[in-house]
Amino acid sequence: MLNPWRLRLLSLLESLGTVRAVAETLHLSASTVSQQLTVLESETRATLLERSGRRVRLTRQGSLLARRGREILDRMAEAEAELRMLGDEPMGTVRVGAFQSAIQPLAVPAVTRLADSHPQLQVELVESEPHESGPALRTGDLDVIITTTDYVEFPWGRDLEIVPLGTDPVVLVLPQAHPLARRRAVDLAACADETWTGDRTGSYMAELTRRLCRQAGFEPRTVSRFSNYLLQLGEVEAGRAVTLLPALAVPAGLAVATCELTTPVHRNVTIVVRSGSAPRAAVDAVVGALLDHPAIPALTAPGEDSG
């Protein structure tokens, strides 16, 4: 009989890559994780891991069991949720990860509506940027994510179901008194001599900014990096820097100017869940609430003209 806990350890090892990372994620010791994986090998009578020095990697059998293990764990979670349901009423806990600029306009209103319509459903909302949320969804740490599939560094596979929410433009954010602020659209090459503020290195927006600036012929001279968009906007308000942000990330009422880019760039905003043939009423309710959002000026609905 396969142990679900040990299957989860193997699945996490495939996603995270090291025993240490699995141990840190689950707040266990590395030796405990290693011992449990050894027990799993004994239970399956298969060689699941190859050891190379102090590191391990999954064999073909290990990779197969990790993938099947994720499917088994998802089916078990679905069965538990269905057993808890009374009729079709969504119940239980759904963990939702959303990038920062989607939390206030999209996630919070949806969670608020769900509290009224489905009082037995608990939604845990977590800030999770595109480079973080995809892996967390795949490992089961999150059940629903609001992200962008434009983040190509993550492998969006057939084990994930993608539901489009819309698109928002990437805009240049300038101090209100900046000479370029009077323009409707700006060529990024005009900002080659500016100082920049941006997101953390390796994040979706940091990589996008670097790529767009390089395409415009320069390397951005970045003087500050914040994961919090409001801190970036504070730098712009103070006249210390310019930045690129998705339009959803720029609230009204700030002393900044936003300009379109002469070569428009849009971010595809999506809901992503793990695929599964059996329905999960709780997850479906959350997805439905996210799709049923009031009009958001910065977000163009799927199929509408974004240009």
PDB file of C-alpha atoms in Angstrom:
ATOM      1  CA  MET A   1       0.000   0.000   0.000  1.00  0.00           C
ATOM      2  CA  LEU A   2       1.504   3.347  -1.056  1.00  0.00           C
ATOM      3  CA  ASN A   3       1.740   5.966   1.671  1.00  0.00           C
ATOM      4  CA  PRO A   4       0.304   9.348   0.560  1.00  0.00           C
ATOM      5  CA  TRP A   5       2.729  11.298   2.746  1.00  0.00           C
ATOM      6  CA  ARG A   6       5.727   9.631   1.130  1.00  0.00           C
ATOM      7  CA  LEU A   7       4.248  10.178  -2.334  1.00  0.00           C
ATOM      8  CA  ARG A   8       4.047  13.886  -1.497  1.00  0.00           C
ATOM      9  CA  LEU A   9       7.720  13.896  -0.503  1.00  0.00           C
ATOM     10  CA  LEU A  10       8.674  12.290  -3.821  1.00  0.00           C
ATOM     11  CA  SER A  11       6.486  14.712  -5.781  1.00  0.00           C
ATOM     12  CA  LEU A  12       8.064  17.678  -4.001  1.00  0.00           C
ATOM     13  CA  LEU A  13      11.551  16.307  -4.680  1.00  0.00           C
ATOM     14  CA  GLU A  14      10.817  16.226  -8.414  1.00  0.00           C
ATOM     15  CA  SER A  15       9.540  19.820  -8.335  1.00  0.00           C
ATOM     16  CA  LEU A  16      12.088  21.363  -5.953  1.00  0.00           C
ATOM     17  CA  GLY A  17      15.155  19.389  -6.967  1.00  0.00           C
ATOM     18  CA  THR A  18      16.870  18.741  -3.617  1.00  0.00           C
ATOM     19  CA  VAL A  19      16.145  16.930  -0.366  1.00  0.00           C
ATOM     20  CA  ARG A  20      17.122  20.071   1.533  1.00  0.00           C
ATOM     21  CA  ALA A  21      14.511  22.141  -0.343  1.00  0.00           C
ATOM     22  CA  VAL A  22      11.817  19.555   0.420  1.00  0.00           C
ATOM     23  CA  ALA A  23      12.810  19.537   4.084  1.00  0.00           C
ATOM     24  CA  GLU A  24      12.688  23.341   4.306  1.00  0.00           C
ATOM     25  CA  THR A  25       9.285  23.458   2.602  1.00  0.00           C
ATOM     26  CA  LEU A  26       7.776  20.966   5.041  1.00  0.00           C
ATOM     27  CA  HIS A  27       9.752  22.115   8.115  1.00  0.00           C
ATOM     28  CA  LEU A  28      11.430  18.726   8.496  1.00  0.00           C
ATOM     29  CA  SER A  29      15.033  17.638   8.794  1.00  0.00           C
ATOM     30  CA  ALA A  30      16.795  16.490   5.621  1.00  0.00           C
ATOM     31  CA  SER A  31      17.543  13.140   7.291  1.00  0.00           C
ATOM     32  CA  THR A  32      13.821  12.573   7.954  1.00  0.00           C
ATOM     33  CA  VAL A  33      12.990  13.220   4.291  1.00  0.00           C
ATOM     34  CA  SER A  34      15.773  10.878   3.145  1.00  0.00           C
ATOM     35  CA  GLN A  35      14.615   8.136   5.514  1.00  0.00           C
ATOM     36  CA  GLN A  36      11.020   8.373   4.309  1.00  0.00           C
ATOM     37  CA  LEU A  37      12.093   8.220   0.662  1.00  0.00           C
ATOM     38  CA  THR A  38      14.135   5.106   1.439  1.00  0.00           C
ATOM     39  CA  VAL A  39      11.038   3.540   3.006  1.00  0.00           C
ATOM     40  CA  LEU A  40       9.068   4.433  -0.155  1.00  0.00           C
ATOM     41  CA  GLU A  41      11.649   2.590  -2.258  1.00  0.00           C
ATOM     42  CA  SER A  42      11.179  -0.467  -0.037  1.00  0.00           C
ATOM     43  CA  GLU A  43       7.394  -0.225  -0.304  1.00  0.00           C
ATOM     44  CA  THR A  44       7.474  -0.029  -4.097  1.00  0.00           C
ATOM     45  CA  ARG A  45      10.382  -2.463  -4.543  1.00  0.00           C
ATOM     46  CA  ALA A  46      11.745  -0.035  -7.116  1.00  0.00           C
ATOM     47  CA  THR A  47      14.833   2.128  -7.423  1.00  0.00           C
ATOM     48  CA  LEU A  48      13.379   5.629  -7.281  1.00  0.00           C
ATOM     49  CA  LEU A  49      16.525   7.652  -6.604  1.00  0.00           C
ATOM     50  CA  GLU A  50      20.059   7.780  -7.943  1.00  0.00           C
ATOM     51  CA  ARG A  51      22.647   9.055  -5.502  1.00  0.00           C
ATOM     52  CA  SER A  52      25.593  11.130  -6.696  1.00  0.00           C
ATOM     53  CA  GLY A  53      27.761  12.264  -3.814  1.00  0.00           C
ATOM     54  CA  ARG A  54      25.514  14.203  -1.435  1.00  0.00           C
ATOM     55  CA  ARG A  55      22.798  14.809  -4.054  1.00  0.00           C
ATOM     56  CA  VAL A  56      20.029  12.593  -5.387  1.00  0.00           C
ATOM     57  CA  ARG A  57      17.993  12.629  -8.568  1.00  0.00           C
ATOM     58  CA  LEU A  58      14.935  10.708  -9.637  1.00  0.00           C
ATOM     59  CA  THR A  59      15.246   7.651 -11.857  1.00  0.00           C
ATOM     60  CA  ARG A  60      12.755   7.075 -14.656  1.00  0.00           C
ATOM     61  CA  GLN A  61      10.739   4.969 -12.206  1.00  0.00           C
ATOM     62  CA  GLY A  62      10.955   7.752  -9.644  1.00  0.00           C
ATOM     63  CA  SER A  63       9.783  10.392 -12.110  1.00  0.00           C
ATOM     64  CA  LEU A  64       6.861   8.199 -13.172  1.00  0.00           C
ATOM     65  CA  LEU A  65       5.782   7.617  -9.570  1.00  0.00           C
ATOM     66  CA  ALA A  66       6.142  11.338  -8.746  1.00  0.00           C
ATOM     67  CA  ARG A  67       3.780  12.270 -11.588  1.00  0.00           C
ATOM     68  CA  ARG A  68       1.309   9.536 -10.731  1.00  0.00           C
ATOM     69  CA  GLY A  69       1.637  10.454  -7.072  1.00  0.00           C
ATOM     70  CA  ARG A  70       0.487  14.017  -7.780  1.00  0.00           C
ATOM     71  CA  GLU A  71      -2.549  12.631  -9.579  1.00  0.00           C
ATOM     72  CA  ILE A  72      -3.312  10.304  -6.654  1.00  0.00           C
ATOM     73  CA  LEU A  73      -2.976  13.084  -4.084  1.00  0.00           C
ATOM     74  CA  ASP A  74      -5.242  15.371  -6.113  1.00  0.00           C
ATOM     75  CA  ARG A  75      -7.853  12.613  -6.418  1.00  0.00           C
ATOM     76  CA  MET A  76      -7.684  11.999  -2.669  1.00  0.00           C
ATOM     77  CA  ALA A  77      -8.190  15.702  -1.981  1.00  0.00           C
ATOM     78  CA  GLU A  78     -11.140  15.745  -4.372  1.00  0.00           C
ATOM     79  CA  ALA A  79     -12.691  12.722  -2.659  1.00  0.00           C
ATOM     80  CA  GLU A  80     -12.278  14.320   0.778  1.00  0.00           C
ATOM     81  CA  ALA A  81     -13.876  17.546  -0.467  1.00  0.00           C
ATOM     82  CA  GLU A  82     -16.797  15.645  -1.993  1.00  0.00           C
ATOM     83  CA  LEU A  83     -17.363  13.720   1.230  1.00  0.00           C
ATOM     84  CA  ARG A  84     -17.490  16.975   3.175  1.00  0.00           C
ATOM     85  CA  MET A  85     -20.011  18.513   0.834  1.00  0.00           C
ATOM     86  CA  LEU A  86     -23.692  18.682   1.594  1.00  0.00           C
ATOM     87  CA  GLY A  87     -25.349  18.510  -1.805  1.00  0.00           C
ATOM     88  CA  ASP A  88     -23.387  20.828  -4.112  1.00  0.00           C
ATOM     89  CA  GLU A  89     -22.357  23.357  -1.448  1.00  0.00           C
ATOM     90  CA  PRO A  90     -18.621  24.161  -1.719  1.00  0.00           C
ATOM     91  CA  MET A  91     -16.811  23.504   1.543  1.00  0.00           C
ATOM     92  CA  GLY A  92     -13.287  23.258   2.874  1.00  0.00           C
ATOM     93  CA  THR A  93     -10.197  25.359   2.293  1.00  0.00           C
ATOM     94  CA  VAL A  94      -8.892  26.676  -1.034  1.00  0.00           C
ATOM     95  CA  ARG A  95      -5.458  28.285  -1.122  1.00  0.00           C
ATOM     96  CA  VAL A  96      -5.237  31.079  -3.692  1.00  0.00           C
ATOM     97  CA  GLY A  97      -1.964  32.658  -4.790  1.00  0.00           C
ATOM     98  CA  ALA A  98      -2.045  35.956  -6.685  1.00  0.00           C
ATOM     99  CA  PHE A  99       0.567  38.366  -7.947  1.00  0.00           C
ATOM    100  CA  GLN A 100       0.589  41.653  -6.115  1.00  0.00           C
ATOM    101  CA  SER A 101      -1.255  43.833  -8.613  1.00  0.00           C
ATOM    102  CA  ALA A 102      -4.157  41.353  -8.833  1.00  0.00           C
ATOM    103  CA  ILE A 103      -4.840  41.113  -5.104  1.00  0.00           C
ATOM    104  CA  GLN A 104      -6.903  44.274  -4.539  1.00  0.00           C
ATOM    105  CA  PRO A 105      -8.815  44.553  -7.841  1.00  0.00           C
ATOM    106  CA  LEU A 106      -9.447  40.820  -8.408  1.00  0.00           C
ATOM    107  CA  ALA A 107      -8.735  38.495  -5.494  1.00  0.00           C
ATOM    108  CA  VAL A 108     -10.058  40.453  -2.504  1.00  0.00           C
ATOM    109  CA  PRO A 109     -13.476  41.243  -4.062  1.00  0.00           C
ATOM    110  CA  ALA A 110     -13.878  37.594  -5.114  1.00  0.00           C
ATOM    111  CA  VAL A 111     -13.029  36.323  -1.627  1.00  0.00           C
ATOM    112  CA  THR A 112     -15.439  38.836  -0.095  1.00  0.00           C
ATOM    113  CA  ARG A 113     -18.291  37.685  -2.354  1.00  0.00           C
ATOM    114  CA  LEU A 114     -17.527  34.029  -1.599  1.00  0.00           C
ATOM    115  CA  ALA A 115     -17.750  34.666   2.147  1.00  0.00           C
ATOM    116  CA  ASP A 116     -21.387  35.707   1.607  1.00  0.00           C
ATOM    117  CA  SER A 117     -22.382  33.152  -1.022  1.00  0.00           C
ATOM    118  CA  HIS A 118     -20.530  30.110   0.405  1.00  0.00           C
ATOM    119  CA  PRO A 119     -20.013  30.596   4.145  1.00  0.00           C
ATOM    120  CA  GLN A 120     -18.624  27.067   4.611  1.00  0.00           C
ATOM    121  CA  LEU A 121     -15.838  27.745   2.122  1.00  0.00           C
ATOM    122  CA  GLN A 122     -12.595  29.177   3.512  1.00  0.00           C
ATOM    123  CA  VAL A 123     -10.233  30.928   1.119  1.00  0.00           C
ATOM    124  CA  GLU A 124      -6.611  31.513   2.108  1.00  0.00           C
ATOM    125  CA  LEU A 125      -5.115  34.324   0.033  1.00  0.00           C
ATOM    126  CA  VAL A 126      -1.344  34.492  -0.462  1.00  0.00           C
ATOM    127  CA  GLU A 127       0.793  36.959  -2.399  1.00  0.00           C
ATOM    128  CA  SER A 128       2.716  34.872  -4.915  1.00  0.00           C
ATOM    129  CA  GLU A 129       4.510  36.282  -7.944  1.00  0.00           C
ATOM    130  CA  PRO A 130       4.625  34.428 -11.292  1.00  0.00           C
ATOM    131  CA  HIS A 131       8.052  32.893 -10.636  1.00  0.00           C
ATOM    132  CA  GLU A 132       6.724  31.510  -7.321  1.00  0.00           C
ATOM    133  CA  SER A 133       3.078  30.577  -7.897  1.00  0.00           C
ATOM    134  CA  GLY A 134       3.471  28.039 -10.716  1.00  0.00           C
ATOM    135  CA  PRO A 135       5.797  25.726  -8.753  1.00  0.00           C
ATOM    136  CA  ALA A 136       3.598  26.127  -5.635  1.00  0.00           C
ATOM    137  CA  LEU A 137       0.513  25.103  -7.626  1.00  0.00           C
ATOM    138  CA  ARG A 138       2.230  22.074  -9.062  1.00  0.00           C
ATOM    139  CA  THR A 139       3.470  20.892  -5.641  1.00  0.00           C
ATOM    140  CA  GLY A 140       0.023  21.359  -4.082  1.00  0.00           C
ATOM    141  CA  ASP A 141       0.905  24.277  -1.813  1.00  0.00           C
ATOM    142  CA  LEU A 142      -1.635  26.380  -3.751  1.00  0.00           C
ATOM    143  CA  ASP A 143      -4.930  25.289  -5.335  1.00  0.00           C
ATOM    144  CA  VAL A 144      -5.679  28.297  -7.574  1.00  0.00           C
ATOM    145  CA  ILE A 145      -3.311  30.965  -8.854  1.00  0.00           C
ATOM    146  CA  ILE A 146      -3.709  34.293 -10.627  1.00  0.00           C
ATOM    147  CA  THR A 147      -0.607  34.654 -12.739  1.00  0.00           C
ATOM    148  CA  THR A 148       0.660  35.346 -16.221  1.00  0.00           C
ATOM    149  CA  THR A 149       1.546  32.583 -18.615  1.00  0.00           C
ATOM    150  CA  ASP A 150       3.911  35.073 -20.268  1.00  0.00           C
ATOM    151  CA  TYR A 151       6.432  33.909 -17.661  1.00  0.00           C
ATOM    152  CA  VAL A 152       8.063  31.426 -20.034  1.00  0.00           C
ATOM    153  CA  GLU A 153      10.692  30.198 -17.563  1.00  0.00           C
ATOM    154  CA  PHE A 154       7.988  28.017 -15.967  1.00  0.00           C
ATOM    155  CA  PRO A 155       6.864  24.920 -17.919  1.00  0.00           C
ATOM    156  CA  TRP A 156       3.090  25.273 -18.362  1.00  0.00           C
ATOM    157  CA  GLY A 157       2.202  21.629 -19.000  1.00  0.00           C
ATOM    158  CA  ARG A 158      -0.934  19.627 -19.662  1.00  0.00           C
ATOM    159  CA  ASP A 159      -1.225  18.896 -15.948  1.00  0.00           C
ATOM    160  CA  LEU A 160      -2.399  22.508 -15.500  1.00  0.00           C
ATOM    161  CA  GLU A 161      -5.654  24.090 -16.671  1.00  0.00           C
ATOM    162  CA  ILE A 162      -5.371  27.719 -17.826  1.00  0.00           C
ATOM    163  CA  VAL A 163      -8.399  30.037 -17.732  1.00  0.00           C
ATOM    164  CA  PRO A 164      -7.885  33.499 -19.333  1.00  0.00           C
ATOM    165  CA  LEU A 165      -8.908  36.513 -17.247  1.00  0.00           C
ATOM    166  CA  GLY A 166      -7.826  39.276 -19.614  1.00  0.00           C
ATOM    167  CA  THR A 167      -4.858  41.456 -20.502  1.00  0.00           C
ATOM    168  CA  ASP A 168      -3.403  44.627 -19.067  1.00  0.00           C
ATOM    169  CA  PRO A 169      -0.858  46.921 -20.742  1.00  0.00           C
ATOM    170  CA  VAL A 170       2.657  47.435 -19.464  1.00  0.00           C
ATOM    171  CA  VAL A 171       3.108  51.191 -18.994  1.00  0.00           C
ATOM    172  CA  LEU A 172       6.003  53.551 -18.423  1.00  0.00           C
ATOM    173  CA  VAL A 173       5.598  55.328 -15.075  1.00  0.00           C
ATOM    174  CA  LEU A 174       7.173  58.794 -14.776  1.00  0.00           C
ATOM    175  CA  PRO A 175       7.215  61.672 -12.280  1.00  0.00           C
ATOM    176  CA  GLN A 176       4.396  64.066 -13.134  1.00  0.00           C
ATOM    177  CA  ALA A 177       6.840  66.878 -14.008  1.00  0.00           C
ATOM    178  CA  HIS A 178       8.965  64.705 -16.300  1.00  0.00           C
ATOM    179  CA  PRO A 179       9.254  66.121 -19.869  1.00  0.00           C
ATOM    180  CA  LEU A 180       8.089  62.807 -21.358  1.00  0.00           C
ATOM    181  CA  ALA A 181       4.962  62.749 -19.181  1.00  0.00           C
ATOM    182  CA  ARG A 182       3.058  64.900 -21.688  1.00  0.00           C
ATOM    183  CA  ARG A 183       3.322  62.226 -24.383  1.00  0.00           C
ATOM    184  CA  ARG A 184       0.632  59.606 -24.909  1.00  0.00           C
ATOM    185  CA  ALA A 185       3.207  57.004 -25.956  1.00  0.00           C
ATOM    186  CA  VAL A 186       6.949  56.881 -25.364  1.00  0.00           C
ATOM    187  CA  ASP A 187       9.763  55.059 -27.145  1.00  0.00           C
ATOM    188  CA  LEU A 188      11.820  53.381 -24.423  1.00  0.00           C
ATOM    189  CA  ALA A 189      15.009  54.502 -26.161  1.00  0.00           C
ATOM    190  CA  ALA A 190      14.176  58.015 -24.876  1.00  0.00           C
ATOM    191  CA  CYS A 191      14.728  56.687 -21.323  1.00  0.00           C
ATOM    192  CA  ALA A 192      18.254  55.374 -21.871  1.00  0.00           C
ATOM    193  CA  ASP A 193      19.777  58.012 -19.570  1.00  0.00           C
ATOM    194  CA  GLU A 194      17.163  57.696 -16.818  1.00  0.00           C
ATOM    195  CA  THR A 195      17.642  56.042 -13.439  1.00  0.00           C
ATOM    196  CA  TRP A 196      15.291  53.128 -12.842  1.00  0.00           C
ATOM    197  CA  THR A 197      13.501  51.398  -9.993  1.00  0.00           C
ATOM    198  CA  GLY A 198      12.228  47.862 -10.398  1.00  0.00           C
ATOM    199  CA  ASP A 199      11.221  44.491  -9.004  1.00  0.00           C
ATOM    200  CA  ARG A 200      13.514  41.886  -7.483  1.00  0.00           C
ATOM    201  CA  THR A 201      16.120  40.345  -9.768  1.00  0.00           C
ATOM    202  CA  GLY A 202      14.748  37.193 -11.392  1.00  0.00           C
ATOM    203  CA  SER A 203      11.099  38.227 -11.060  1.00  0.00           C
ATOM    204  CA  TYR A 204       8.758  38.473 -14.044  1.00  0.00           C
ATOM    205  CA  MET A 205       8.753  42.293 -14.198  1.00  0.00           C
ATOM    206  CA  ALA A 206      12.499  42.595 -13.592  1.00  0.00           C
ATOM    207  CA  GLU A 207      13.234  40.256 -16.484  1.00  0.00           C
ATOM    208  CA  LEU A 208      10.639  41.916 -18.738  1.00  0.00           C
ATOM    209  CA  THR A 209      12.043  45.384 -18.019  1.00  0.00           C
ATOM    210  CA  ARG A 210      15.579  44.282 -18.756  1.00  0.00           C
ATOM    211  CA  ARG A 211      14.510  42.598 -21.999  1.00  0.00           C
ATOM    212  CA  LEU A 212      12.501  45.595 -23.261  1.00  0.00           C
ATOM    213  CA  CYS A 213      15.266  48.052 -22.402  1.00  0.00           C
ATOM    214  CA  ARG A 214      17.850  45.920 -24.163  1.00  0.00           C
ATOM    215  CA  GLN A 215      15.605  45.751 -27.213  1.00  0.00           C
ATOM    216  CA  ALA A 216      15.536  49.569 -27.099  1.00  0.00           C
ATOM    217  CA  GLY A 217      19.343  49.600 -27.129  1.00  0.00           C
ATOM    218  CA  PHE A 218      20.365  50.191 -23.512  1.00  0.00           C
ATOM    219  CA  GLU A 219      20.876  48.559 -20.132  1.00  0.00           C
ATOM    220  CA  PRO A 220      18.671  50.138 -17.425  1.00  0.00           C
ATOM    221  CA  ARG A 221      20.623  51.849 -14.627  1.00  0.00           C
ATOM    222  CA  THR A 222      18.649  50.518 -11.663  1.00  0.00           C
ATOM    223  CA  VAL A 223      19.078  52.369  -8.340  1.00  0.00           C
ATOM    224  CA  SER A 224      16.482  50.473  -6.270  1.00  0.00           C
ATOM    225  CA  ARG A 225      14.582  47.178  -6.275  1.00  0.00           C
ATOM    226  CA  PHE A 226      11.399  46.432  -4.328  1.00  0.00           C
ATOM    227  CA  SER A 227       8.948  43.552  -4.481  1.00  0.00           C
ATOM    228  CA  ASN A 228       6.275  46.042  -3.370  1.00  0.00           C
ATOM    229  CA  TYR A 229       4.966  48.101  -6.294  1.00  0.00           C
ATOM    230  CA  LEU A 230       3.937  50.959  -4.003  1.00  0.00           C
ATOM    231  CA  LEU A 231       7.568  51.379  -2.951  1.00  0.00           C
ATOM    232  CA  GLN A 232       8.586  51.541  -6.606  1.00  0.00           C
ATOM    233  CA  LEU A 233       5.869  54.126  -7.230  1.00  0.00           C
ATOM    234  CA  GLY A 234       7.155  56.095  -4.234  1.00  0.00           C
ATOM    235  CA  GLU A 235      10.549  56.295  -5.918  1.00  0.00           C
ATOM    236  CA  VAL A 236       8.889  57.653  -9.044  1.00  0.00           C
ATOM    237  CA  GLU A 237       6.781  60.168  -7.088  1.00  0.00           C
ATOM    238  CA  ALA A 238       9.958  61.410  -5.405  1.00  0.00           C
ATOM    239  CA  GLY A 239      11.547  62.005  -8.815  1.00  0.00           C
ATOM    240  CA  ARG A 240      14.327  59.505  -8.187  1.00  0.00           C
ATOM    241  CA  ALA A 241      13.503  57.034 -10.941  1.00  0.00           C
ATOM    242  CA  VAL A 242      11.210  55.795 -13.695  1.00  0.00           C
ATOM    243  CA  THR A 243       9.828  52.290 -14.008  1.00  0.00           C
ATOM    244  CA  LEU A 244       7.763  49.875 -16.093  1.00  0.00           C
ATOM    245  CA  LEU A 245       4.691  48.371 -14.433  1.00  0.00           C
ATOM    246  CA  PRO A 246       1.517  46.558 -15.448  1.00  0.00           C
ATOM    247  CA  ALA A 247      -1.383  49.019 -15.498  1.00  0.00           C
ATOM    248  CA  LEU A 248      -3.136  47.016 -12.744  1.00  0.00           C
ATOM    249  CA  ALA A 249      -0.258  47.915 -10.409  1.00  0.00           C
ATOM    250  CA  VAL A 250      -0.741  51.700 -10.678  1.00  0.00           C
ATOM    251  CA  PRO A 251      -3.610  52.909  -8.455  1.00  0.00           C
ATOM    252  CA  ALA A 252      -5.334  56.220  -9.056  1.00  0.00           C
ATOM    253  CA  GLY A 253      -4.444  59.260  -7.005  1.00  0.00           C
ATOM    254  CA  LEU A 254      -0.648  59.050  -7.093  1.00  0.00           C
ATOM    255  CA  ALA A 255       1.556  61.925  -8.266  1.00  0.00           C
ATOM    256  CA  VAL A 256       2.851  59.963 -11.259  1.00  0.00           C
ATOM    257  CA  ALA A 257       2.172  59.883 -14.984  1.00  0.00           C
ATOM    258  CA  THR A 258       1.702  56.749 -17.056  1.00  0.00           C
ATOM    259  CA  CYS A 259       2.469  56.502 -20.763  1.00  0.00           C
ATOM    260  CA  GLU A 260       1.878  53.728 -23.227  1.00  0.00           C
ATOM    261  CA  LEU A 261       4.859  52.280 -25.080  1.00  0.00           C
ATOM    262  CA  THR A 262       5.190  53.037 -28.798  1.00  0.00           C
ATOM    263  CA  THR A 263       5.504  49.285 -29.277  1.00  0.00           C
ATOM    264  CA  PRO A 264       2.657  48.085 -27.036  1.00  0.00           C
ATOM    265  CA  VAL A 265       3.333  45.299 -24.564  1.00  0.00           C
ATOM    266  CA  HIS A 266       0.490  43.491 -22.805  1.00  0.00           C
ATOM    267  CA  ARG A 267       0.473  40.972 -19.964  1.00  0.00           C
ATOM    268  CA  ASN A 268      -1.865  37.975 -20.223  1.00  0.00           C
ATOM    269  CA  VAL A 269      -3.582  37.569 -16.863  1.00  0.00           C
ATOM    270  CA  THR A 270      -4.823  34.037 -16.197  1.00  0.00           C
ATOM    271  CA  ILE A 271      -6.272  31.731 -13.578  1.00  0.00           C
ATOM    272  CA  VAL A 272      -4.474  28.381 -13.372  1.00  0.00           C
ATOM    273  CA  VAL A 273      -5.533  25.229 -11.518  1.00  0.00           C
ATOM    274  CA  ARG A 274      -4.292  21.672 -11.547  1.00  0.00           C
ATOM    275  CA  SER A 275      -6.069  19.561 -14.151  1.00  0.00           C
ATOM    276  CA  GLY A 276      -8.301  16.726 -12.991  1.00  0.00           C
ATOM    277  CA  SER A 277     -11.180  14.778 -14.421  1.00  0.00           C
ATOM    278  CA  ALA A 278     -13.200  14.857 -11.185  1.00  0.00           C
ATOM    279  CA  PRO A 279     -14.843  18.222 -10.364  1.00  0.00           C
ATOM    280  CA  ARG A 280     -13.936  20.083  -7.192  1.00  0.00           C
ATOM    281  CA  ALA A 281     -16.804  22.281  -6.142  1.00  0.00           C
ATOM    282  CA  ALA A 282     -14.670  24.486  -3.887  1.00  0.00           C
ATOM    283  CA  VAL A 283     -12.055  25.233  -6.548  1.00  0.00           C
ATOM    284  CA  ASP A 284     -14.761  25.744  -9.174  1.00  0.00           C
ATOM    285  CA  ALA A 285     -16.509  28.251  -6.908  1.00  0.00           C
ATOM    286  CA  VAL A 286     -13.314  30.257  -6.481  1.00  0.00           C
ATOM    287  CA  VAL A 287     -12.585  30.257 -10.215  1.00  0.00           C
ATOM    288  CA  GLY A 288     -16.157  31.340 -10.937  1.00  0.00           C
ATOM    289  CA  ALA A 289     -15.933  34.213  -8.457  1.00  0.00           C
ATOM    290  CA  LEU A 290     -12.655  35.409  -9.982  1.00  0.00           C
ATOM    291  CA  LEU A 291     -14.158  35.368 -13.470  1.00  0.00           C
ATOM    292  CA  ASP A 292     -17.293  37.197 -12.313  1.00  0.00           C
ATOM    293  CA  HIS A 293     -15.472  40.428 -11.449  1.00  0.00           C
ATOM    294  CA  PRO A 294     -16.761  43.985 -11.942  1.00  0.00           C
ATOM    295  CA  ALA A 295     -15.275  45.993 -14.806  1.00  0.00           C
ATOM    296  CA  ILE A 296     -11.648  46.964 -14.170  1.00  0.00           C
ATOM    297  CA  PRO A 297     -10.423  49.810 -16.423  1.00  0.00           C
ATOM    298  CA  ALA A 298      -6.878  48.462 -16.677  1.00  0.00           C
ATOM    299  CA  LEU A 299      -7.992  44.935 -17.593  1.00  0.00           C
ATOM    300  CA  THR A 300      -9.275  44.060 -21.066  1.00  0.00           C
ATOM    301  CA  ALA A 301     -11.529  40.989 -21.091  1.00  0.00           C
ATOM    302  CA  PRO A 302     -10.509  37.949 -23.175  1.00  0.00           C
ATOM    303  CA  GLY A 303     -11.452  38.399 -26.824  1.00  0.00           C
ATOM    304  CA  GLU A 304     -11.744  42.178 -26.630  1.00  0.00           C
ATOM    305  CA  ASP A 305      -9.414  44.480 -28.578  1.00  0.00           C
ATOM    306  CA  SER A 306      -6.542  45.419 -26.261  1.00  0.00           C
ATOM    307  CA  GLY A 307      -4.847  47.736 -28.721  1.00  0.00           C
TER     308      GLY A 307
END
